[in-house]
Amino acid sequence: MQDHIDQLLEEVRKKSRIIQNYIMREESYSLGPAEAVKLSKTVAAKRSGIVTSMFVSSETGRDVYEDLAEHNSRLQTVLEDKVIHNLTLKHTVETLGQEISHLSNENRILQLEVQDLRNKITHSSS
């Protein structure tokens, strides 16, 4: 039932986008070229994102590319940190797996020794 509701919601979202695009296109046809550009910048400004900011920004192209380079550098640093963190976690999980295996083997040996002692006690008391 929930999957069906999610599918219907997604269809409604898609149709809403189609209708919005149609309305925007119709409005831009009724406007002059300068007004159409202003309207498209206004719509783009409502959406977030670095690429959108390139078209909305009043900065020079060089400033935008410097901002993009800075964002890229930050993202690369975050990515490198996450990769190192994931490698550390992988090593930790492997170590824990080995320790669990070792403890399981020791536990099994101890259980067998306890069982042997019980068997000896029951045989000696009989």
Coordinates of C-alpha atoms in Angstrom, one line a residue:
M1 CA 0.0 0.0 0.0
Q2 CA 2.8 2.4 1.0
D3 CA 4.6 1.7 -2.3
H4 CA 1.5 2.5 -4.3
I5 CA 1.1 5.8 -2.4
D6 CA 4.8 6.6 -3.1
Q7 CA 4.3 5.9 -6.8
L8 CA 1.2 8.1 -7.0
L9 CA 3.0 10.9 -5.2
E10 CA 6.0 10.7 -7.6
E11 CA 3.6 10.8 -10.5
V12 CA 1.9 13.9 -9.1
R13 CA 5.3 15.6 -8.6
K14 CA 6.3 14.8 -12.2
K15 CA 3.0 16.2 -13.5
S16 CA 3.4 19.3 -11.3
R17 CA 6.8 19.9 -12.8
I18 CA 5.5 19.5 -16.3
I19 CA 2.7 22.0 -15.6
Q20 CA 5.1 24.5 -14.0
N21 CA 7.4 24.2 -17.0
Y22 CA 4.5 24.7 -19.4
I23 CA 3.3 27.8 -17.4
M24 CA 6.8 29.2 -17.4
R25 CA 7.1 28.7 -21.1
E26 CA 3.8 30.3 -21.8
E27 CA 4.6 33.3 -19.5
S28 CA 8.0 33.7 -21.2
Y29 CA 6.3 33.8 -24.7
S30 CA 4.0 36.6 -23.5
L31 CA 6.9 38.6 -22.1
G32 CA 9.5 40.6 -24.0
P33 CA 13.1 39.2 -24.2
A34 CA 14.4 41.3 -21.3
E35 CA 11.4 40.4 -19.1
A36 CA 11.8 36.7 -20.0
V37 CA 15.5 36.7 -18.9
K38 CA 14.6 38.4 -15.7
L39 CA 11.8 35.8 -15.0
S40 CA 14.2 32.9 -15.7
K41 CA 16.8 34.4 -13.4
T42 CA 14.2 34.8 -10.7
V43 CA 13.1 31.2 -11.0
A44 CA 16.7 30.0 -11.0
A45 CA 17.4 32.0 -7.9
K46 CA 14.7 30.1 -6.1
R47 CA 16.5 26.9 -6.7
S48 CA 19.7 26.2 -4.9
G49 CA 23.0 25.0 -6.2
I50 CA 26.4 26.1 -7.4
V51 CA 25.7 25.7 -11.1
T52 CA 22.5 27.8 -10.7
S53 CA 24.5 30.5 -8.9
M54 CA 26.7 30.8 -12.0
F55 CA 23.8 32.0 -14.1
V56 CA 22.1 34.1 -11.4
S57 CA 25.2 35.7 -10.0
S58 CA 26.1 39.2 -10.9
E59 CA 29.8 38.4 -10.3
T60 CA 32.3 38.1 -13.1
G61 CA 32.9 34.6 -14.6
R62 CA 36.3 34.5 -13.0
D63 CA 34.8 35.0 -9.5
V64 CA 32.3 32.2 -10.1
Y65 CA 35.1 29.8 -11.2
E66 CA 37.2 30.7 -8.2
D67 CA 34.1 29.9 -6.0
L68 CA 33.7 26.7 -7.8
A69 CA 37.3 25.8 -7.4
E70 CA 37.1 26.6 -3.6
H71 CA 33.9 24.4 -3.3
N72 CA 35.7 21.7 -5.3
S73 CA 38.7 21.8 -3.0
R74 CA 36.5 21.6 0.1
L75 CA 34.6 18.7 -1.3
Q76 CA 37.8 16.9 -2.2
T77 CA 39.1 17.4 1.4
V78 CA 35.8 16.0 2.8
L79 CA 36.0 13.1 0.4
E80 CA 39.6 12.3 1.3
D81 CA 38.7 12.5 5.0
K82 CA 35.7 10.1 4.5
V83 CA 37.8 7.6 2.5
I84 CA 40.5 7.5 5.3
H85 CA 37.7 7.2 7.9
N86 CA 36.1 4.3 5.9
L87 CA 39.4 2.5 5.6
T88 CA 40.0 2.9 9.3
L89 CA 36.5 1.5 10.0
K90 CA 37.1 -1.4 7.6
H91 CA 40.3 -2.3 9.4
T92 CA 38.5 -2.0 12.8
V93 CA 35.7 -4.3 11.6
E94 CA 38.2 -6.9 10.3
T95 CA 40.1 -6.8 13.6
L96 CA 36.8 -7.2 15.5
G97 CA 35.9 -10.1 13.3
Q98 CA 39.2 -11.9 14.0
E99 CA 38.7 -11.3 17.7
I100 CA 35.2 -12.7 17.6
S101 CA 36.4 -15.7 15.8
H102 CA 39.2 -16.2 18.3
L103 CA 36.9 -15.9 21.3
S104 CA 34.3 -18.2 19.7
N105 CA 37.0 -20.9 19.3
E106 CA 38.1 -20.4 22.9
N107 CA 34.5 -20.6 24.0
R108 CA 34.0 -23.8 22.1
I109 CA 37.1 -25.4 23.6
L110 CA 36.0 -24.4 27.1
Q111 CA 32.5 -25.8 26.5
L112 CA 34.1 -29.1 25.4
E113 CA 36.4 -29.2 28.5
V114 CA 33.4 -28.5 30.8
Q115 CA 31.4 -31.3 29.1
D116 CA 34.4 -33.7 29.5
L117 CA 34.6 -32.8 33.2
R118 CA 30.9 -33.4 33.7
N119 CA 31.2 -36.8 31.9
K120 CA 34.1 -37.7 34.2
I121 CA 32.2 -36.7 37.3
T122 CA 29.1 -38.7 36.3
H123 CA 31.2 -41.8 35.5
S124 CA 33.1 -41.6 38.7
S125 CA 30.0 -41.2 40.9
S126 CA 28.3 -44.2 39.3

